[in-house]
Structures are given as C-alpha cells and as structure tokens.
CSV table of C-alpha atoms in Angstrom, one decimal:
chain,number,residue,atom,x,y,z
I,1,UNK,CA,0.0,0.0,0.0
I,2,UNK,CA,1.5,3.3,-1.1
I,3,UNK,CA,1.3,6.2,1.4
I,4,UNK,CA,2.2,9.8,1.3
I,5,UNK,CA,5.6,10.6,2.8
I,6,UNK,CA,5.4,12.0,6.3
I,7,UNK,CA,7.6,12.8,9.3
I,8,UNK,CA,9.5,9.9,10.9
I,9,UNK,CA,8.7,8.8,14.4
I,10,UNK,CA,12.2,9.9,15.5
I,11,UNK,CA,11.7,13.4,14.2
I,12,UNK,CA,8.2,13.6,15.8
I,13,UNK,CA,9.6,12.5,19.1
I,14,UNK,CA,12.5,15.0,18.8
I,15,UNK,CA,10.1,17.9,18.1
I,16,UNK,CA,8.0,16.8,21.0
I,17,UNK,CA,10.9,16.7,23.4
I,18,UNK,CA,12.2,20.1,22.2
I,19,UNK,CA,8.8,21.7,22.3
I,20,UNK,CA,8.1,20.4,25.8
I,21,UNK,CA,11.4,21.6,27.0
I,22,UNK,CA,10.9,25.0,25.5
I,23,UNK,CA,7.4,25.4,26.9
I,24,UNK,CA,8.6,24.3,30.4
I,25,UNK,CA,11.5,26.8,30.2
I,26,UNK,CA,9.2,29.6,29.1
I,27,UNK,CA,6.8,28.8,32.0
I,28,UNK,CA,9.7,28.7,34.5
I,29,UNK,CA,11.1,32.0,33.3
I,30,UNK,CA,7.7,33.6,33.3
I,31,UNK,CA,7.1,32.5,36.9
I,32,UNK,CA,10.5,33.9,37.9
I,33,UNK,CA,9.8,37.1,36.0
I,34,UNK,CA,6.5,37.7,37.7
I,35,UNK,CA,7.7,37.0,41.2
I,36,UNK,CA,10.8,39.2,40.8
I,37,UNK,CA,8.8,42.2,39.4
I,38,UNK,CA,6.4,42.1,42.4
I,39,UNK,CA,9.2,43.2,44.7
I,40,UNK,CA,11.1,45.6,42.5
I,41,UNK,CA,10.0,49.3,42.6
I,42,UNK,CA,9.2,51.2,39.5
I,43,UNK,CA,11.8,54.0,40.2
I,44,UNK,CA,13.8,54.1,43.4
I,45,UNK,CA,17.1,55.9,44.0
I,46,UNK,CA,19.2,54.1,46.6
I,47,UNK,CA,22.8,54.1,47.6
I,48,UNK,CA,25.0,56.2,45.2
I,49,UNK,CA,21.9,57.0,43.3
I,50,UNK,CA,21.6,53.6,41.8
I,51,UNK,CA,19.2,50.8,42.8
I,52,UNK,CA,17.4,47.9,41.1
I,53,UNK,CA,14.2,48.9,39.3
I,54,UNK,CA,12.0,47.4,36.7
I,55,UNK,CA,13.6,49.3,33.9
I,56,UNK,CA,17.0,47.9,34.6
I,57,UNK,CA,15.6,44.5,35.3
I,58,UNK,CA,13.8,44.3,32.0
I,59,UNK,CA,16.9,45.3,30.0
I,60,UNK,CA,19.2,42.9,31.8
I,61,UNK,CA,16.9,39.9,32.3
I,62,UNK,CA,15.1,39.8,29.0
I,63,UNK,CA,18.2,39.2,26.8
I,64,UNK,CA,19.5,36.6,29.2
I,65,UNK,CA,16.1,34.9,29.2
I,66,UNK,CA,16.0,34.9,25.4
I,67,UNK,CA,19.4,33.3,25.2
I,68,UNK,CA,18.4,30.7,27.8
I,69,UNK,CA,15.3,29.8,25.8
I,70,UNK,CA,17.3,29.5,22.6
I,71,UNK,CA,19.8,27.2,24.4
I,72,UNK,CA,16.9,25.1,25.7
I,73,UNK,CA,15.4,24.8,22.2
I,74,UNK,CA,18.7,23.7,20.7
I,75,UNK,CA,19.5,21.4,23.6
I,76,UNK,CA,16.0,19.9,23.3
I,77,UNK,CA,16.4,19.3,19.6
I,78,UNK,CA,19.8,17.7,19.9
I,79,UNK,CA,19.1,15.7,23.0
I,80,UNK,CA,15.7,14.7,21.8
I,81,UNK,CA,17.1,13.4,18.5
I,82,UNK,CA,19.7,11.3,20.4
I,83,UNK,CA,17.1,10.1,23.0
I,84,UNK,CA,14.6,9.3,20.3
I,85,UNK,CA,17.2,7.3,18.4
I,86,UNK,CA,18.1,5.2,21.5
I,87,UNK,CA,14.4,4.7,22.3
I,88,UNK,CA,13.5,3.6,18.8
I,89,UNK,CA,16.6,1.4,18.2
I,90,UNK,CA,14.7,-1.8,19.2
I,91,UNK,CA,11.9,-0.9,16.8
I,92,UNK,CA,14.5,-0.5,14.0
I,93,UNK,CA,15.8,-4.0,14.7
I,94,UNK,CA,12.2,-5.4,14.6
I,95,UNK,CA,11.5,-3.6,11.3
I,96,UNK,CA,14.7,-5.0,9.8
I,97,UNK,CA,13.8,-8.5,11.0
I,98,UNK,CA,10.3,-8.1,9.4
I,99,UNK,CA,11.8,-7.0,6.1
I,100,UNK,CA,14.2,-10.0,6.2
I,101,UNK,CA,11.2,-12.3,6.9
I,102,UNK,CA,9.4,-10.7,4.0
I,103,UNK,CA,12.1,-11.9,1.6
I,104,UNK,CA,11.4,-15.5,2.6
I,105,UNK,CA,14.1,-16.0,5.3
I,106,UNK,CA,12.3,-17.1,8.4
I,107,UNK,CA,15.4,-18.4,10.3
I,108,UNK,CA,16.4,-14.9,11.5
I,109,UNK,CA,15.7,-14.0,15.2
I,110,UNK,CA,15.9,-10.7,17.0
I,111,UNK,CA,16.9,-12.1,20.4
I,112,UNK,CA,16.6,-8.6,22.0
I,113,UNK,CA,18.4,-8.3,25.3
I,114,UNK,CA,17.6,-6.2,28.4
I,115,UNK,CA,14.8,-6.0,30.9
I,116,UNK,CA,11.2,-6.6,29.9
I,117,UNK,CA,9.4,-3.6,28.4
I,118,UNK,CA,7.0,-3.0,25.5
I,119,UNK,CA,9.7,-3.3,22.9
I,120,UNK,CA,11.1,-6.5,24.4
I,121,UNK,CA,7.6,-7.9,24.6
I,122,UNK,CA,7.0,-7.1,20.9
I,123,UNK,CA,10.4,-8.6,20.0
I,124,UNK,CA,9.7,-11.8,21.8
I,125,UNK,CA,6.3,-12.1,20.2
I,126,UNK,CA,7.8,-11.5,16.8
I,127,UNK,CA,10.5,-14.2,17.4
I,128,UNK,CA,7.8,-16.6,18.5
I,129,UNK,CA,5.7,-15.8,15.4
I,130,UNK,CA,8.8,-16.4,13.1
I,131,UNK,CA,9.5,-19.7,14.9
I,132,UNK,CA,5.9,-20.9,14.3
I,133,UNK,CA,5.9,-19.7,10.7
I,134,UNK,CA,9.2,-21.5,10.0
I,135,UNK,CA,7.9,-24.7,11.6
I,136,UNK,CA,4.6,-24.4,9.6
I,137,UNK,CA,6.4,-23.7,6.3
I,138,UNK,CA,8.8,-26.6,6.9
I,139,UNK,CA,5.9,-28.9,7.7
I,140,UNK,CA,4.0,-27.8,4.6
I,141,UNK,CA,7.1,-28.3,2.4
I,142,UNK,CA,7.7,-31.8,3.9
I,143,UNK,CA,4.0,-32.6,3.4
I,144,UNK,CA,4.1,-31.5,-0.2
I,145,UNK,CA,7.2,-33.5,-0.9
I,146,UNK,CA,5.6,-36.6,0.7
I,147,UNK,CA,2.3,-36.1,-1.1
I,148,UNK,CA,4.0,-35.8,-4.4
I,149,UNK,CA,6.0,-38.9,-3.7
I,150,UNK,CA,3.0,-40.9,-2.7
I,151,UNK,CA,1.0,-39.7,-5.7
I,152,UNK,CA,3.9,-40.4,-8.1
I,153,UNK,CA,4.0,-44.1,-7.1
I,154,UNK,CA,0.5,-45.1,-8.3
I,155,UNK,CA,0.8,-42.9,-11.4
I,156,UNK,CA,4.1,-44.6,-12.3
I,157,UNK,CA,2.6,-48.0,-11.8
I,158,UNK,CA,-0.4,-47.1,-14.0
I,159,UNK,CA,1.9,-46.0,-16.8
I,160,UNK,CA,4.0,-49.2,-16.5
I,161,UNK,CA,0.8,-51.3,-16.7
I,162,UNK,CA,-0.4,-49.4,-19.7
I,163,UNK,CA,3.0,-49.8,-21.4
I,164,UNK,CA,2.9,-53.5,-20.8
I,165,UNK,CA,-0.6,-53.8,-22.2
I,166,UNK,CA,0.5,-51.8,-25.3
I,167,UNK,CA,3.7,-53.8,-25.9
I,168,UNK,CA,2.4,-57.3,-25.0
I,169,UNK,CA,-1.0,-57.9,-26.7
I,170,UNK,CA,-0.9,-61.5,-25.4
I,171,UNK,CA,-0.9,-60.4,-21.7
I,172,UNK,CA,-4.1,-61.2,-19.7
I,173,UNK,CA,-6.1,-57.9,-20.0
I,174,UNK,CA,-8.4,-58.9,-17.2
I,175,UNK,CA,-5.4,-59.0,-14.8
I,176,UNK,CA,-4.1,-55.7,-16.1
I,177,UNK,CA,-7.5,-54.0,-15.7
I,178,UNK,CA,-7.8,-55.4,-12.2
I,179,UNK,CA,-4.4,-54.1,-11.2
I,180,UNK,CA,-5.1,-50.7,-12.8
I,181,UNK,CA,-8.4,-50.5,-10.9
I,182,UNK,CA,-6.5,-51.2,-7.6
I,183,UNK,CA,-3.8,-48.6,-8.3
I,184,UNK,CA,-6.3,-46.0,-9.4
I,185,UNK,CA,-8.5,-46.7,-6.3
I,186,UNK,CA,-5.4,-46.1,-4.1
I,187,UNK,CA,-4.7,-42.8,-5.9
I,188,UNK,CA,-8.3,-41.6,-5.5
I,189,UNK,CA,-8.2,-42.6,-1.8
I,190,UNK,CA,-5.0,-40.6,-1.3
I,191,UNK,CA,-6.4,-37.6,-3.1
I,192,UNK,CA,-9.6,-37.6,-1.0
I,193,UNK,CA,-7.5,-38.0,2.1
I,194,UNK,CA,-5.4,-35.0,1.2
I,195,UNK,CA,-8.6,-32.9,0.5
I,196,UNK,CA,-10.0,-34.0,3.8
I,197,UNK,CA,-6.8,-33.1,5.6
I,198,UNK,CA,-6.9,-29.7,4.0
I,199,UNK,CA,-10.5,-29.2,5.0
I,200,UNK,CA,-9.8,-30.2,8.6
I,201,UNK,CA,-6.9,-27.7,8.7
I,202,UNK,CA,-9.0,-24.9,7.4
I,203,UNK,CA,-11.7,-25.4,10.1
I,204,UNK,CA,-14.4,-24.2,7.6
I,205,UNK,CA,-17.4,-26.3,8.5
I,206,UNK,CA,-20.9,-25.9,10.0
I,207,UNK,CA,-21.1,-26.6,13.8
I,208,UNK,CA,-23.9,-28.7,15.2
I,209,UNK,CA,-24.5,-30.8,18.3
I,210,UNK,CA,-23.0,-34.3,18.0
I,211,UNK,CA,-23.1,-37.3,20.3
I,212,UNK,CA,-19.8,-39.1,20.1
I,213,UNK,CA,-21.4,-42.3,21.4
I,214,UNK,CA,-23.6,-42.5,18.4
I,215,UNK,CA,-20.7,-41.7,16.1
I,216,UNK,CA,-18.7,-44.4,17.7
I,217,UNK,CA,-21.5,-47.0,17.2
I,218,UNK,CA,-21.9,-46.0,13.6
I,219,UNK,CA,-18.1,-46.3,12.9
I,220,UNK,CA,-18.0,-49.6,14.7
I,221,UNK,CA,-20.9,-51.0,12.7
I,222,UNK,CA,-19.3,-49.9,9.5
I,223,UNK,CA,-15.9,-51.6,10.4
I,224,UNK,CA,-17.4,-54.7,12.0
I,225,UNK,CA,-16.9,-56.8,8.8
I,226,UNK,CA,-13.2,-55.8,8.7
I,227,UNK,CA,-12.8,-56.7,12.4
I,228,UNK,CA,-14.5,-60.1,11.9
I,229,UNK,CA,-12.3,-60.8,8.9
I,230,UNK,CA,-9.2,-60.2,11.0
I,231,UNK,CA,-10.7,-62.0,14.0
I,232,UNK,CA,-10.8,-58.8,16.1
I,233,UNK,CA,-13.3,-58.3,18.9
I,234,UNK,CA,-14.8,-54.8,18.6
I,235,UNK,CA,-16.5,-53.4,21.6
I,236,UNK,CA,-18.2,-50.0,22.1
I,237,UNK,CA,-18.8,-48.9,25.7
I,238,UNK,CA,-19.6,-45.8,27.7
I,239,UNK,CA,-22.3,-43.2,27.5
I,240,UNK,CA,-23.4,-40.0,26.0
I,241,UNK,CA,-20.7,-37.5,25.1
I,242,UNK,CA,-21.9,-34.4,23.3
I,243,UNK,CA,-19.8,-31.9,21.5
I,244,UNK,CA,-20.2,-29.3,18.8
I,245,UNK,CA,-18.8,-29.7,15.3
I,246,UNK,CA,-19.1,-31.4,11.9
I,247,UNK,CA,-20.9,-34.7,11.9
I,248,UNK,CA,-19.0,-35.8,8.8
I,249,UNK,CA,-15.6,-34.9,10.0
I,250,UNK,CA,-16.1,-36.3,13.5
I,251,UNK,CA,-17.4,-39.6,11.9
I,252,UNK,CA,-14.2,-39.7,9.8
I,253,UNK,CA,-12.1,-39.0,12.9
I,254,UNK,CA,-13.7,-42.0,14.8
I,255,UNK,CA,-13.6,-44.2,11.8
I,256,UNK,CA,-9.9,-43.6,11.2
I,257,UNK,CA,-9.1,-44.3,14.8
I,258,UNK,CA,-11.1,-47.5,14.9
I,259,UNK,CA,-9.8,-48.7,11.5
I,260,UNK,CA,-6.2,-47.8,12.6
I,261,UNK,CA,-6.7,-49.9,15.7
I,262,UNK,CA,-8.0,-52.8,13.7
I,263,UNK,CA,-5.4,-53.0,10.9
I,264,UNK,CA,-2.5,-52.6,13.4
I,265,UNK,CA,-3.9,-55.2,15.7
I,266,UNK,CA,-1.3,-57.9,15.0
I,267,UNK,CA,-1.3,-60.8,15.5
I,268,UNK,CA,-5.0,-61.6,15.0
I,269,UNK,CA,-7.5,-62.5,17.7
I,270,UNK,CA,-7.0,-59.2,19.4
I,271,UNK,CA,-9.5,-56.6,20.8
I,272,UNK,CA,-10.4,-53.1,20.0
I,273,UNK,CA,-12.4,-51.1,22.6
I,274,UNK,CA,-14.1,-47.8,21.9
I,275,UNK,CA,-15.3,-45.8,25.0
I,276,UNK,CA,-17.1,-42.5,25.2
I,277,UNK,CA,-17.9,-40.5,28.3
I,278,UNK,CA,-18.5,-36.9,29.5
I,279,UNK,CA,-16.2,-35.5,32.1
I,280,UNK,CA,-17.5,-32.1,33.3
I,281,UNK,CA,-17.3,-29.7,30.3
I,282,UNK,CA,-15.2,-32.2,28.3
I,283,UNK,CA,-16.3,-35.1,26.0
I,284,UNK,CA,-13.8,-37.9,25.9
I,285,UNK,CA,-13.4,-40.7,23.3
I,286,UNK,CA,-10.9,-43.5,23.9
I,287,UNK,CA,-9.9,-46.1,21.3
I,288,UNK,CA,-7.7,-48.9,22.6
I,289,UNK,CA,-6.3,-51.9,20.8
I,290,UNK,CA,-4.1,-54.8,21.6
I,291,UNK,CA,-1.1,-55.7,19.4
I,292,UNK,CA,2.6,-55.4,19.2
I,293,UNK,CA,4.5,-53.0,21.5
I,294,UNK,CA,5.5,-49.7,19.8
I,295,UNK,CA,8.8,-48.0,20.6
I,296,UNK,CA,7.9,-44.9,22.7
I,297,UNK,CA,10.0,-42.6,20.5
I,298,UNK,CA,7.8,-43.6,17.5
I,299,UNK,CA,4.5,-42.4,19.1
I,300,UNK,CA,5.0,-38.7,18.6
I,301,UNK,CA,5.5,-39.2,14.9
I,302,UNK,CA,2.3,-41.1,14.3
I,303,UNK,CA,0.2,-38.0,13.6
I,304,UNK,CA,2.6,-36.8,10.9
I,305,UNK,CA,1.5,-37.3,7.3
I,306,UNK,CA,2.5,-40.6,5.7
I,307,UNK,CA,3.8,-42.1,8.9
I,308,UNK,CA,3.0,-45.8,9.6
I,309,UNK,CA,3.5,-47.2,13.0
I,310,UNK,CA,4.0,-50.9,12.2
I,311,UNK,CA,3.9,-53.1,9.1
I,312,UNK,CA,0.2,-53.9,8.6
I,313,UNK,CA,-1.5,-56.6,6.8
I,314,UNK,CA,-2.5,-54.9,3.6
I,315,UNK,CA,-5.4,-55.6,1.4
I,316,UNK,CA,-7.0,-53.8,-1.6
I,317,UNK,CA,-9.8,-52.4,0.5
I,318,UNK,CA,-7.9,-51.1,3.4
I,319,UNK,CA,-4.4,-50.6,2.1
I,320,UNK,CA,-4.1,-47.2,3.8
I,321,UNK,CA,-2.3,-44.1,2.6
I,322,UNK,CA,-0.4,-43.0,5.8
I,323,UNK,CA,-2.8,-40.1,6.5
I,324,UNK,CA,-5.2,-41.8,9.0
I,325,UNK,CA,-3.9,-40.3,12.3
I,326,UNK,CA,-2.8,-37.1,10.5
I,327,UNK,CA,-6.4,-36.5,9.5
I,328,UNK,CA,-7.6,-37.4,13.0
I,329,UNK,CA,-5.1,-34.9,14.5
I,330,UNK,CA,-6.2,-32.2,12.0
I,331,UNK,CA,-10.0,-32.8,12.8
I,332,UNK,CA,-9.4,-32.7,16.5
I,333,UNK,CA,-7.4,-29.5,16.3
I,334,UNK,CA,-10.1,-27.9,14.1
I,335,UNK,CA,-12.6,-28.8,16.9
I,336,UNK,CA,-10.4,-27.2,19.5
I,337,UNK,CA,-9.7,-30.5,21.1
I,338,UNK,CA,-6.6,-32.6,22.0
I,339,UNK,CA,-5.3,-36.0,20.8
I,340,UNK,CA,-3.1,-38.0,23.1
I,341,UNK,CA,-1.4,-41.2,21.9
I,342,UNK,CA,0.2,-43.6,24.4
I,343,UNK,CA,1.6,-47.1,24.2
I,344,UNK,CA,0.0,-49.9,26.3
I,345,UNK,CA,2.4,-51.8,28.6
I,346,UNK,CA,1.1,-55.1,27.2
I,347,UNK,CA,1.2,-53.9,23.6
I,348,UNK,CA,-1.0,-51.8,21.3
I,349,UNK,CA,-2.0,-48.2,21.4
I,350,UNK,CA,-4.4,-46.0,23.4
I,351,UNK,CA,-5.7,-42.9,21.6
I,352,UNK,CA,-7.6,-40.4,23.7
I,353,UNK,CA,-9.6,-37.5,22.2
I,354,UNK,CA,-10.8,-34.7,24.3
I,355,UNK,CA,-13.3,-32.2,22.8
I,356,UNK,CA,-15.2,-29.3,24.4
I,357,UNK,CA,-18.5,-30.7,25.7
I,358,UNK,CA,-21.9,-29.2,25.2
I,359,UNK,CA,-25.3,-29.8,26.7
I,360,UNK,CA,-28.2,-30.9,24.6
I,361,UNK,CA,-30.5,-28.0,23.6
C-alpha cells in the first residue's frame, strides 16, 4: 500500500521533546519574572543614586532569558534526537527483521536483550511468530514432498501397466485391468484423504450438536466386517458425550481411529475397545487396541502425514495411505480439542480424544 511521505517517528519525538522543554523553560522564566517584578519598585534611588528597578531588570533579564530559551530549544532538539534514536533502536531492529522475513528468510531471530518492556515484549512475540511460521512452512514443504512422492507411485505403476498392455498384446487384459483398478483406487483414496486433511486444517465447516457415542456406534458398525475378517473383537462402551462440530468430520475421525486400531492389531484374535464419556465440560473418546508393542519414540511421529507405525497386513480395500492419524489430529485440532497417543504396557496403542463438551439444547 503506497502512502504519502510524512515525518518519521524519530523526528516527531525530537520535536515533541524540544517543544516540551521550550514550553517548560518559558513557564519557568515567566514565573521567575512575575515574582521578581512584584518586589522591584518602578523607580527608586538608593545608595550612590543607583538601585534595582523594573527598567534595569527588563533590559538585563530579558536578553538573558531569550538566550536561555534559545539554548533550551537547541538542547531539546539535539538531546531529543539522540534520546529518540536510542528509544526507537529496538523498533528499528524489529523492522529490519520483518523485512528479512518478507524476503522468505524465516530463520532470522531478533533475540533482544535487556529487561522486559514494551519493545522487548514485541520482539519476543515477533520471534515466537517467526518460529511458528518457520515450523509451519517446513511442515508444509515436507507434506508437499511426501504427497507428491505418494501420488507419483500409483501414477508410475499405472503408466507401467499401460506400457505392458500396449507392448504385449498376449498379456491377460483382465489381470491388467484389475491391477489398474486397484492402483487408481489407491490414488483416488489418497487424493480424497489430502482434500479431507486440508478441509480439517482450514476449520471451515458448520457446527452442530454431535453425540460421540452415536458416532462411535456408527463407525464400529461400518468396520465390523473388517474386524471379523481379522478375528478382532470390537466393543463399544460408555455413555453420551456431546460436543459441537461437523458430523461428517467427527465420523471420519472416529472411523480412522477404529480402522487404525483394527489394521494394526497384530497378530490376529485381538480386541479393540471404543469408549465414550462426558467429564465435566469435556467429552472424551478413547480407542484402545491390543497388538505389538510400539517404541515410545515412535508415538509422537504417528500423527505426521505418511507415517505408519507398524507393518500392517495390507489388502486392496484397506491398504491405507499413511494419513489416518494425521487426519484425526487435524480434525481434533479444528474442533479445539486434543489428541493423546500412548503405548500400552502389554502392547498396542491408546488414543484419547478430548473435545469441548456441550449440553443438549
């Protein structure tokens, strides 16, 4: 935005300092002048025919007062310019850092020293903002690189299969078509997952009252055939837990958690427990599964895009794209909640979602 040029803050402060000092000096001299004149006679001859009178006082005091005021004005301008420069030096550093960040360099920090004041507080807030921006940009770049890599794989496989079909007319076309269908399905699932992740991050959805217990029952009913196929016992317990948000996104959140618990429940014959409850003004959803023990250092990375905790048994229908828990984390964050992941001592994972609770209207 282009603006008309104006006085700098330093010059404005300098003029303010000088003006205030000149006014204060003028008032002080005026007070002295008034009080002195009250006790000086108009015309009085004293010893040797000479005595202080108003005429002499005016002609001796007035020039000295004018010189003093001139000195105060010059002193105010010079001193004000120096003081304003020292006072605004932190602001100059912050401005320079902002311009550096505007060029795309987010690694620069101000690290302003000294005791806490308004400028230090602004500097610390600016450093914190730069740190968050740098982390967010790095995360977005890593996500874009991972997404392009994940999307490139099915596209490359599709091109290879098409090349085979074109160069080898004797190849079983039914098998090629089936493999193409599988690869394209995975690419479509990955694209939809990316779009859903983006929607969750934006937080642009209609809020309505939702009962997590009903959502949990619907997700469990949908995934029951998968659990039976893998000989997993799927239980839904607990009571009403109401919150506010998107029914579609919350259903996807619970579905991803339950599906993740099922497909990572190795070996078979395990259990998955989904529990909902209301704790004061918080609605809680817990999804717990048996399975192999996870290294504790792996748990914090599970919500990152394209991270997979263990080697799962893959099939065409539930192959997974590595975005399940990333989508869960995004949806929970968009609903102003928290997601906690913890390993179970006997193996498996415990996922706890806490969302702001609401009362039924």
